[in-house]
């Protein structure tokens, strides 16, 4: 597969040094590391190997990947591995997609408190679904859910929200039966919205009282309890956005959805159109417009494009995919086995895998793109080194994702 003609890495290499000099003191170490990783990804800076076809002697260079979770080029392999691990957890039940979104004022203070506020978002959304589902007036069951954090809108603006995939049912509170939701309807959105609002604001106020939030610049006054209470007051009166989509078509549709969302980054290389003196031009979707009018093109000054990309860098060690309820890590296997028993559904049989065919980061591509012959590694080179052999390809060399 050929690589896109324009990549985020090209923008960082071309304008990154000047941008870093202009923003000294305003860029975190984590953001600098992400920029460096993306710039070096699949280049000689990270080393790699040279492979040659046994039949036609076609030769190409495969560079190593940076494996950074914010790199547009490195998430494909990571997503495939994660999905393979989750496939065995799917239950024979309809799955629903619920989205919890933070109001813009909360998103604004999340700039300065990413770890704290994103964590509250995860917990409040999961607690909301679990609480309403456990209520006998609604479902009366314990449910499992998988949450994925996204912090961006299509135009790279700051738009924190969590996508949650949840089966349309759960294990009864006494553990004796599987309780299914009504066909095509999971839980009432308005009830979810109001409980989510209350739980989030309670947890946010508790974090403020515990001194877990920091405020700088024009937001510095929010460090005072009265000012913070006044800031939250209007948010208690508006409706918070909780969106429940119609159920997926089946387990495979769930996997297809997860493959698009779990390891997505702020912008994919495929959306980039051009990078020149006018700035960076890319495709985006305006969800306020009608279906046919949503697809649009935007040009941002290069400095602004880089700034918007970097505001979505997550704090080091922060988990953007989390499991709750029946799917919580400690008891996931036991709970899924119990659910399958109640659903009279045997566990899926894992297909036997040939160890020799397993994916290996250092393995050359198969087969040869020219004649279909077997490719063998003839040279491995270290970081920063130049390979002795040269690619014989007339097009851009094929690159192996070693993530």
GROMACS .gro file of C-alpha atoms in nm:
model
  403
    1UNK     CA    1   0.000   0.000   0.000
    2UNK     CA    2   0.142   0.336  -0.096
    3UNK     CA    3   0.168   0.606   0.167
    4UNK     CA    4  -0.033   0.932   0.150
    5UNK     CA    5   0.134   1.208  -0.049
    6UNK     CA    6   0.118   1.436   0.257
    7UNK     CA    7   0.160   1.341   0.622
    8UNK     CA    8   0.150   1.516   0.958
    9UNK     CA    9   0.519   1.422   0.979
   10UNK     CA   10   0.593   1.633   0.669
   11UNK     CA   11   0.432   1.936   0.834
   12UNK     CA   12   0.625   1.883   1.157
   13UNK     CA   13   0.955   1.841   0.972
   14UNK     CA   14   0.896   2.144   0.754
   15UNK     CA   15   0.764   2.388   1.012
   16UNK     CA   16   0.823   2.220   1.347
   17UNK     CA   17   1.168   2.372   1.425
   18UNK     CA   18   1.043   2.729   1.368
   19UNK     CA   19   0.725   2.659   1.564
   20UNK     CA   20   0.921   2.523   1.861
   21UNK     CA   21   1.150   2.827   1.865
   22UNK     CA   22   0.850   3.062   1.856
   23UNK     CA   23   0.676   2.878   2.140
   24UNK     CA   24   0.964   2.813   2.379
   25UNK     CA   25   0.828   2.785   2.732
   26UNK     CA   26   0.472   2.720   2.616
   27UNK     CA   27   0.508   2.360   2.498
   28UNK     CA   28   0.513   2.064   2.736
   29UNK     CA   29   0.779   1.796   2.731
   30UNK     CA   30   0.515   1.543   2.633
   31UNK     CA   31   0.415   1.748   2.329
   32UNK     CA   32   0.778   1.789   2.224
   33UNK     CA   33   0.831   1.414   2.250
   34UNK     CA   34   0.527   1.347   2.031
   35UNK     CA   35   0.650   1.590   1.767
   36UNK     CA   36   0.993   1.427   1.768
   37UNK     CA   37   0.847   1.077   1.746
   38UNK     CA   38   0.620   1.165   1.453
   39UNK     CA   39   0.903   1.340   1.267
   40UNK     CA   40   1.130   1.036   1.307
   41UNK     CA   41   0.869   0.767   1.243
   42UNK     CA   42   0.967   0.527   0.963
   43UNK     CA   43   1.284   0.711   0.877
   44UNK     CA   44   1.651   0.618   0.909
   45UNK     CA   45   1.651   0.799   1.244
   46UNK     CA   46   1.484   0.494   1.400
   47UNK     CA   47   1.673   0.230   1.202
   48UNK     CA   48   1.521  -0.055   1.005
   49UNK     CA   49   1.611  -0.329   0.761
   50UNK     CA   50   1.661  -0.396   0.392
   51UNK     CA   51   1.474  -0.681   0.224
   52UNK     CA   52   1.544  -0.844  -0.113
   53UNK     CA   53   1.335  -1.078  -0.328
   54UNK     CA   54   1.486  -1.423  -0.383
   55UNK     CA   55   1.356  -1.433  -0.740
   56UNK     CA   56   1.391  -1.094  -0.900
   57UNK     CA   57   1.631  -0.926  -0.652
   58UNK     CA   58   1.385  -0.641  -0.598
   59UNK     CA   59   1.513  -0.453  -0.293
   60UNK     CA   60   1.344  -0.210  -0.060
   61UNK     CA   61   1.410  -0.038   0.271
   62UNK     CA   62   1.168  -0.080   0.564
   63UNK     CA   63   1.205   0.178   0.840
   64UNK     CA   64   1.101   0.122   1.201
   65UNK     CA   65   0.795   0.287   1.353
   66UNK     CA   66   0.794   0.525   1.648
   67UNK     CA   67   0.501   0.338   1.811
   68UNK     CA   68   0.372   0.661   1.964
   69UNK     CA   69  -0.002   0.645   2.031
   70UNK     CA   70  -0.053   0.991   1.879
   71UNK     CA   71   0.123   0.909   1.552
   72UNK     CA   72  -0.116   0.877   1.254
   73UNK     CA   73   0.101   0.604   1.099
   74UNK     CA   74   0.141   0.377   1.401
   75UNK     CA   75  -0.212   0.303   1.513
   76UNK     CA   76  -0.315   0.049   1.250
   77UNK     CA   77  -0.120  -0.244   1.391
   78UNK     CA   78  -0.204  -0.147   1.750
   79UNK     CA   79  -0.575  -0.140   1.666
   80UNK     CA   80  -0.561  -0.483   1.499
   81UNK     CA   81  -0.392  -0.640   1.801
   82UNK     CA   82  -0.639  -0.480   2.043
   83UNK     CA   83  -0.938  -0.590   1.836
   84UNK     CA   84  -0.813  -0.948   1.820
   85UNK     CA   85  -0.804  -0.951   2.200
   86UNK     CA   86  -1.156  -0.804   2.228
   87UNK     CA   87  -1.323  -1.027   1.968
   88UNK     CA   88  -1.357  -1.316   2.214
   89UNK     CA   89  -1.540  -1.084   2.457
   90UNK     CA   90  -1.830  -1.007   2.224
   91UNK     CA   91  -2.167  -1.131   2.342
   92UNK     CA   92  -2.452  -1.252   2.116
   93UNK     CA   93  -2.662  -0.944   2.189
   94UNK     CA   94  -2.736  -0.614   2.014
   95UNK     CA   95  -2.482  -0.345   2.094
   96UNK     CA   96  -2.551   0.024   2.142
   97UNK     CA   97  -2.333   0.331   2.095
   98UNK     CA   98  -2.373   0.613   2.351
   99UNK     CA   99  -2.179   0.941   2.342
  100UNK     CA  100  -2.130   1.171   2.643
  101UNK     CA  101  -2.009   1.522   2.561
  102UNK     CA  102  -1.884   1.796   2.792
  103UNK     CA  103  -2.025   2.150   2.761
  104UNK     CA  104  -1.785   2.403   2.608
  105UNK     CA  105  -1.712   2.586   2.940
  106UNK     CA  106  -1.597   2.259   3.099
  107UNK     CA  107  -1.391   2.184   2.790
  108UNK     CA  108  -1.220   2.519   2.835
  109UNK     CA  109  -1.095   2.442   3.187
  110UNK     CA  110  -0.992   2.093   3.074
  111UNK     CA  111  -0.707   2.260   2.880
  112UNK     CA  112  -0.531   2.317   3.212
  113UNK     CA  113  -0.657   2.001   3.388
  114UNK     CA  114  -0.661   1.728   3.126
  115UNK     CA  115  -0.591   1.424   3.344
  116UNK     CA  116  -0.834   1.526   3.619
  117UNK     CA  117  -1.127   1.631   3.403
  118UNK     CA  118  -1.094   1.353   3.145
  119UNK     CA  119  -1.085   1.104   3.433
  120UNK     CA  120  -1.403   1.254   3.579
  121UNK     CA  121  -1.565   1.233   3.235
  122UNK     CA  122  -1.489   0.861   3.213
  123UNK     CA  123  -1.615   0.786   3.564
  124UNK     CA  124  -1.929   1.000   3.549
  125UNK     CA  125  -2.036   0.853   3.213
  126UNK     CA  126  -1.977   0.494   3.327
  127UNK     CA  127  -2.154   0.551   3.659
  128UNK     CA  128  -2.448   0.712   3.479
  129UNK     CA  129  -2.504   0.415   3.250
  130UNK     CA  130  -2.450   0.158   3.526
  131UNK     CA  131  -2.684   0.337   3.770
  132UNK     CA  132  -2.973   0.381   3.526
  133UNK     CA  133  -2.932   0.028   3.390
  134UNK     CA  134  -2.944  -0.116   3.743
  135UNK     CA  135  -3.267   0.070   3.821
  136UNK     CA  136  -3.561  -0.178   3.805
  137UNK     CA  137  -3.767   0.097   3.640
  138UNK     CA  138  -3.541   0.076   3.336
  139UNK     CA  139  -3.336  -0.244   3.294
  140UNK     CA  140  -3.266  -0.381   3.640
  141UNK     CA  141  -2.935  -0.536   3.540
  142UNK     CA  142  -2.558  -0.510   3.569
  143UNK     CA  143  -2.408  -0.408   3.237
  144UNK     CA  144  -2.063  -0.400   3.079
  145UNK     CA  145  -1.924  -0.118   2.873
  146UNK     CA  146  -1.614  -0.009   2.682
  147UNK     CA  147  -1.532   0.364   2.674
  148UNK     CA  148  -1.305   0.548   2.431
  149UNK     CA  149  -1.198   0.909   2.488
  150UNK     CA  150  -1.185   1.156   2.200
  151UNK     CA  151  -1.085   1.515   2.267
  152UNK     CA  152  -1.127   1.665   1.920
  153UNK     CA  153  -1.386   1.784   1.677
  154UNK     CA  154  -1.344   1.730   1.303
  155UNK     CA  155  -1.179   2.074   1.270
  156UNK     CA  156  -0.924   1.982   1.543
  157UNK     CA  157  -1.100   2.202   1.798
  158UNK     CA  158  -1.109   2.093   2.163
  159UNK     CA  159  -1.424   1.885   2.202
  160UNK     CA  160  -1.391   1.627   2.485
  161UNK     CA  161  -1.635   1.336   2.469
  162UNK     CA  162  -1.644   0.961   2.529
  163UNK     CA  163  -1.779   0.700   2.289
  164UNK     CA  164  -1.924   0.404   2.479
  165UNK     CA  165  -2.014   0.067   2.332
  166UNK     CA  166  -2.248  -0.137   2.551
  167UNK     CA  167  -2.450  -0.458   2.501
  168UNK     CA  168  -2.827  -0.411   2.500
  169UNK     CA  169  -2.878  -0.597   2.823
  170UNK     CA  170  -2.703  -0.731   3.130
  171UNK     CA  171  -2.703  -0.984   3.411
  172UNK     CA  172  -2.997  -0.948   3.651
  173UNK     CA  173  -2.917  -0.810   3.994
  174UNK     CA  174  -2.964  -1.156   4.149
  175UNK     CA  175  -2.729  -1.304   3.885
  176UNK     CA  176  -2.980  -1.567   3.768
  177UNK     CA  177  -3.083  -1.445   3.422
  178UNK     CA  178  -2.994  -1.222   3.129
  179UNK     CA  179  -3.212  -0.912   3.100
  180UNK     CA  180  -3.249  -0.769   2.749
  181UNK     CA  181  -3.350  -0.412   2.674
  182UNK     CA  182  -3.646  -0.333   2.453
  183UNK     CA  183  -3.577  -0.384   2.081
  184UNK     CA  184  -3.418  -0.072   1.936
  185UNK     CA  185  -3.417   0.113   2.270
  186UNK     CA  186  -3.150   0.096   2.539
  187UNK     CA  187  -3.196   0.365   2.805
  188UNK     CA  188  -3.378   0.704   2.805
  189UNK     CA  189  -3.142   0.976   2.689
  190UNK     CA  190  -3.295   1.257   2.896
  191UNK     CA  191  -3.260   1.055   3.217
  192UNK     CA  192  -2.900   0.973   3.128
  193UNK     CA  193  -2.826   1.338   3.049
  194UNK     CA  194  -2.951   1.472   3.380
  195UNK     CA  195  -2.781   1.211   3.594
  196UNK     CA  196  -2.457   1.259   3.399
  197UNK     CA  197  -2.476   1.634   3.461
  198UNK     CA  198  -2.527   1.587   3.836
  199UNK     CA  199  -2.258   1.322   3.879
  200UNK     CA  200  -2.000   1.511   3.673
  201UNK     CA  201  -2.054   1.840   3.858
  202UNK     CA  202  -2.042   1.665   4.195
  203UNK     CA  203  -1.712   1.499   4.109
  204UNK     CA  204  -1.575   1.821   3.961
  205UNK     CA  205  -1.664   2.020   4.273
  206UNK     CA  206  -1.505   1.750   4.490
  207UNK     CA  207  -1.186   1.770   4.282
  208UNK     CA  208  -1.180   2.148   4.326
  209UNK     CA  209  -1.229   2.121   4.703
  210UNK     CA  210  -0.947   1.866   4.719
  211UNK     CA  211  -0.712   2.105   4.537
  212UNK     CA  212  -0.682   1.871   4.237
  213UNK     CA  213  -0.751   2.145   3.981
  214UNK     CA  214  -0.520   2.424   3.865
  215UNK     CA  215  -0.607   2.748   3.690
  216UNK     CA  216  -0.382   2.997   3.510
  217UNK     CA  217  -0.411   3.316   3.310
  218UNK     CA  218  -0.765   3.443   3.260
  219UNK     CA  219  -0.898   3.140   3.452
  220UNK     CA  220  -0.688   3.204   3.765
  221UNK     CA  221  -0.985   3.343   3.960
  222UNK     CA  222  -1.157   3.003   3.938
  223UNK     CA  223  -0.920   2.876   4.207
  224UNK     CA  224  -1.145   3.059   4.456
  225UNK     CA  225  -1.442   2.850   4.578
  226UNK     CA  226  -1.704   3.123   4.525
  227UNK     CA  227  -1.582   3.205   4.176
  228UNK     CA  228  -1.580   2.837   4.082
  229UNK     CA  229  -1.932   2.785   4.220
  230UNK     CA  230  -2.052   3.084   4.019
  231UNK     CA  231  -1.882   2.941   3.708
  232UNK     CA  232  -2.069   2.610   3.749
  233UNK     CA  233  -2.408   2.759   3.833
  234UNK     CA  234  -2.529   2.812   3.472
  235UNK     CA  235  -2.417   2.463   3.378
  236UNK     CA  236  -2.661   2.313   3.626
  237UNK     CA  237  -2.953   2.455   3.429
  238UNK     CA  238  -2.869   2.355   3.071
  239UNK     CA  239  -2.919   2.018   2.907
  240UNK     CA  240  -2.596   1.821   2.865
  241UNK     CA  241  -2.551   1.629   2.541
  242UNK     CA  242  -2.592   1.252   2.562
  243UNK     CA  243  -2.645   1.087   2.226
  244UNK     CA  244  -2.762   0.728   2.184
  245UNK     CA  245  -2.731   0.580   1.837
  246UNK     CA  246  -2.939   0.295   1.703
  247UNK     CA  247  -2.799  -0.055   1.768
  248UNK     CA  248  -2.524  -0.202   1.556
  249UNK     CA  249  -2.602  -0.460   1.290
  250UNK     CA  250  -2.421  -0.738   1.476
  251UNK     CA  251  -2.093  -0.833   1.644
  252UNK     CA  252  -1.890  -0.778   1.328
  253UNK     CA  253  -2.033  -0.427   1.297
  254UNK     CA  254  -1.922  -0.363   1.655
  255UNK     CA  255  -1.569  -0.468   1.568
  256UNK     CA  256  -1.572  -0.252   1.256
  257UNK     CA  257  -1.679   0.045   1.465
  258UNK     CA  258  -1.416  -0.018   1.731
  259UNK     CA  259  -1.146  -0.050   1.466
  260UNK     CA  260  -1.229   0.305   1.355
  261UNK     CA  261  -1.251   0.461   1.700
  262UNK     CA  262  -1.025   0.294   1.955
  263UNK     CA  263  -0.688   0.402   1.816
  264UNK     CA  264  -0.791   0.709   1.619
  265UNK     CA  265  -0.576   1.021   1.647
  266UNK     CA  266  -0.678   1.387   1.610
  267UNK     CA  267  -0.638   1.381   1.232
  268UNK     CA  268  -0.542   1.106   0.988
  269UNK     CA  269  -0.295   1.160   0.706
  270UNK     CA  270  -0.567   1.071   0.455
  271UNK     CA  271  -0.754   1.392   0.544
  272UNK     CA  272  -0.461   1.619   0.454
  273UNK     CA  273  -0.479   1.790   0.116
  274UNK     CA  274  -0.191   2.038   0.092
  275UNK     CA  275   0.079   2.218   0.289
  276UNK     CA  276   0.220   2.542   0.150
  277UNK     CA  277   0.276   2.910   0.228
  278UNK     CA  278  -0.101   2.953   0.284
  279UNK     CA  279  -0.104   2.690   0.556
  280UNK     CA  280  -0.239   2.338   0.592
  281UNK     CA  281  -0.553   2.242   0.400
  282UNK     CA  282  -0.753   1.939   0.510
  283UNK     CA  283  -1.093   1.776   0.485
  284UNK     CA  284  -1.341   1.801   0.771
  285UNK     CA  285  -1.709   1.739   0.845
  286UNK     CA  286  -1.947   2.007   0.963
  287UNK     CA  287  -2.202   1.806   1.163
  288UNK     CA  288  -2.431   2.107   1.194
  289UNK     CA  289  -2.493   2.095   0.819
  290UNK     CA  290  -2.715   1.853   0.631
  291UNK     CA  291  -2.573   1.519   0.518
  292UNK     CA  292  -2.468   1.622   0.168
  293UNK     CA  293  -2.324   1.952   0.287
  294UNK     CA  294  -2.116   1.815   0.573
  295UNK     CA  295  -1.800   1.742   0.376
  296UNK     CA  296  -1.593   2.061   0.368
  297UNK     CA  297  -1.236   2.182   0.327
  298UNK     CA  298  -1.052   2.405   0.573
  299UNK     CA  299  -0.717   2.586   0.559
  300UNK     CA  300  -0.539   2.677   0.881
  301UNK     CA  301  -0.218   2.874   0.925
  302UNK     CA  302   0.055   2.618   0.988
  303UNK     CA  303   0.122   2.750   1.340
  304UNK     CA  304  -0.246   2.709   1.425
  305UNK     CA  305  -0.263   2.360   1.274
  306UNK     CA  306   0.028   2.244   1.489
  307UNK     CA  307  -0.121   2.408   1.799
  308UNK     CA  308  -0.456   2.237   1.744
  309UNK     CA  309  -0.292   1.900   1.686
  310UNK     CA  310  -0.086   1.924   2.006
  311UNK     CA  311  -0.374   2.020   2.237
  312UNK     CA  312  -0.498   1.662   2.192
  313UNK     CA  313  -0.182   1.503   2.330
  314UNK     CA  314  -0.288   1.306   2.637
  315UNK     CA  315  -0.098   1.317   2.967
  316UNK     CA  316   0.170   1.050   3.001
  317UNK     CA  317   0.024   0.722   3.126
  318UNK     CA  318  -0.337   0.829   3.077
  319UNK     CA  319  -0.559   0.543   2.952
  320UNK     CA  320  -0.792   0.650   2.672
  321UNK     CA  321  -0.968   0.310   2.647
  322UNK     CA  322  -1.137   0.185   2.964
  323UNK     CA  323  -1.372  -0.097   3.061
  324UNK     CA  324  -1.638  -0.085   3.330
  325UNK     CA  325  -1.902  -0.304   3.493
  326UNK     CA  326  -1.905  -0.659   3.363
  327UNK     CA  327  -1.607  -0.577   3.140
  328UNK     CA  328  -1.382  -0.441   3.416
  329UNK     CA  329  -1.046  -0.613   3.391
  330UNK     CA  330  -1.046  -0.795   3.727
  331UNK     CA  331  -1.361  -1.000   3.663
  332UNK     CA  332  -1.409  -0.971   3.285
  333UNK     CA  333  -1.349  -1.336   3.198
  334UNK     CA  334  -1.576  -1.464   3.474
  335UNK     CA  335  -1.854  -1.218   3.393
  336UNK     CA  336  -1.844  -1.289   3.020
  337UNK     CA  337  -1.855  -1.663   3.085
  338UNK     CA  338  -2.155  -1.611   3.312
  339UNK     CA  339  -2.331  -1.395   3.052
  340UNK     CA  340  -2.272  -1.654   2.780
  341UNK     CA  341  -2.417  -1.926   3.001
  342UNK     CA  342  -2.728  -1.720   3.068
  343UNK     CA  343  -2.759  -1.648   2.694
  344UNK     CA  344  -2.709  -2.018   2.611
  345UNK     CA  345  -2.421  -1.922   2.388
  346UNK     CA  346  -2.097  -2.123   2.387
  347UNK     CA  347  -1.767  -1.941   2.387
  348UNK     CA  348  -1.630  -1.887   2.034
  349UNK     CA  349  -1.366  -2.134   1.930
  350UNK     CA  350  -1.036  -1.965   1.863
  351UNK     CA  351  -0.905  -2.045   1.518
  352UNK     CA  352  -0.572  -2.228   1.523
  353UNK     CA  353  -0.289  -2.002   1.424
  354UNK     CA  354   0.031  -2.100   1.252
  355UNK     CA  355   0.315  -1.971   1.472
  356UNK     CA  356   0.530  -1.928   1.162
  357UNK     CA  357   0.267  -1.698   1.012
  358UNK     CA  358   0.231  -1.482   1.322
  359UNK     CA  359   0.306  -1.116   1.278
  360UNK     CA  360   0.665  -1.028   1.359
  361UNK     CA  361   0.777  -0.665   1.366
  362UNK     CA  362   1.111  -0.747   1.207
  363UNK     CA  363   0.971  -0.968   0.929
  364UNK     CA  364   0.995  -0.843   0.570
  365UNK     CA  365   0.676  -0.793   0.369
  366UNK     CA  366   0.527  -1.090   0.188
  367UNK     CA  367   0.527  -1.134  -0.101
  368UNK     CA  368   0.749  -0.934  -0.335
  369UNK     CA  369   0.544  -0.648  -0.484
  370UNK     CA  370   0.707  -0.710  -0.825
  371UNK     CA  371   0.696  -1.085  -0.883
  372UNK     CA  372   0.532  -1.233  -0.576
  373UNK     CA  373   0.851  -1.402  -0.460
  374UNK     CA  374   0.966  -1.436  -0.101
  375UNK     CA  375   1.142  -1.137   0.055
  376UNK     CA  376   1.436  -1.200   0.286
  377UNK     CA  377   1.620  -0.957   0.513
  378UNK     CA  378   1.971  -0.888   0.388
  379UNK     CA  379   2.062  -0.602   0.619
  380UNK     CA  380   1.955  -0.451   0.949
  381UNK     CA  381   2.068  -0.099   1.036
  382UNK     CA  382   2.059   0.089   1.364
  383UNK     CA  383   1.910   0.424   1.458
  384UNK     CA  384   2.062   0.711   1.266
  385UNK     CA  385   2.255   0.480   1.035
  386UNK     CA  386   2.239   0.472   0.657
  387UNK     CA  387   2.170   0.133   0.495
  388UNK     CA  388   2.446   0.004   0.266
  389UNK     CA  389   2.196  -0.129   0.014
  390UNK     CA  390   1.958   0.091  -0.181
  391UNK     CA  391   1.597   0.034  -0.277
  392UNK     CA  392   1.542  -0.074  -0.637
  393UNK     CA  393   1.178   0.040  -0.633
  394UNK     CA  394   1.080   0.315  -0.869
  395UNK     CA  395   0.802   0.421  -0.632
  396UNK     CA  396   0.804   0.508  -0.263
  397UNK     CA  397   0.951   0.213  -0.064
  398UNK     CA  398   0.707  -0.012   0.117
  399UNK     CA  399   0.728   0.049   0.492
  400UNK     CA  400   0.671  -0.201   0.770
  401UNK     CA  401   0.480  -0.096   1.084
  402UNK     CA  402   0.676  -0.232   1.376
  403UNK     CA  403   0.438  -0.105   1.640
   0.00000   0.00000   0.00000
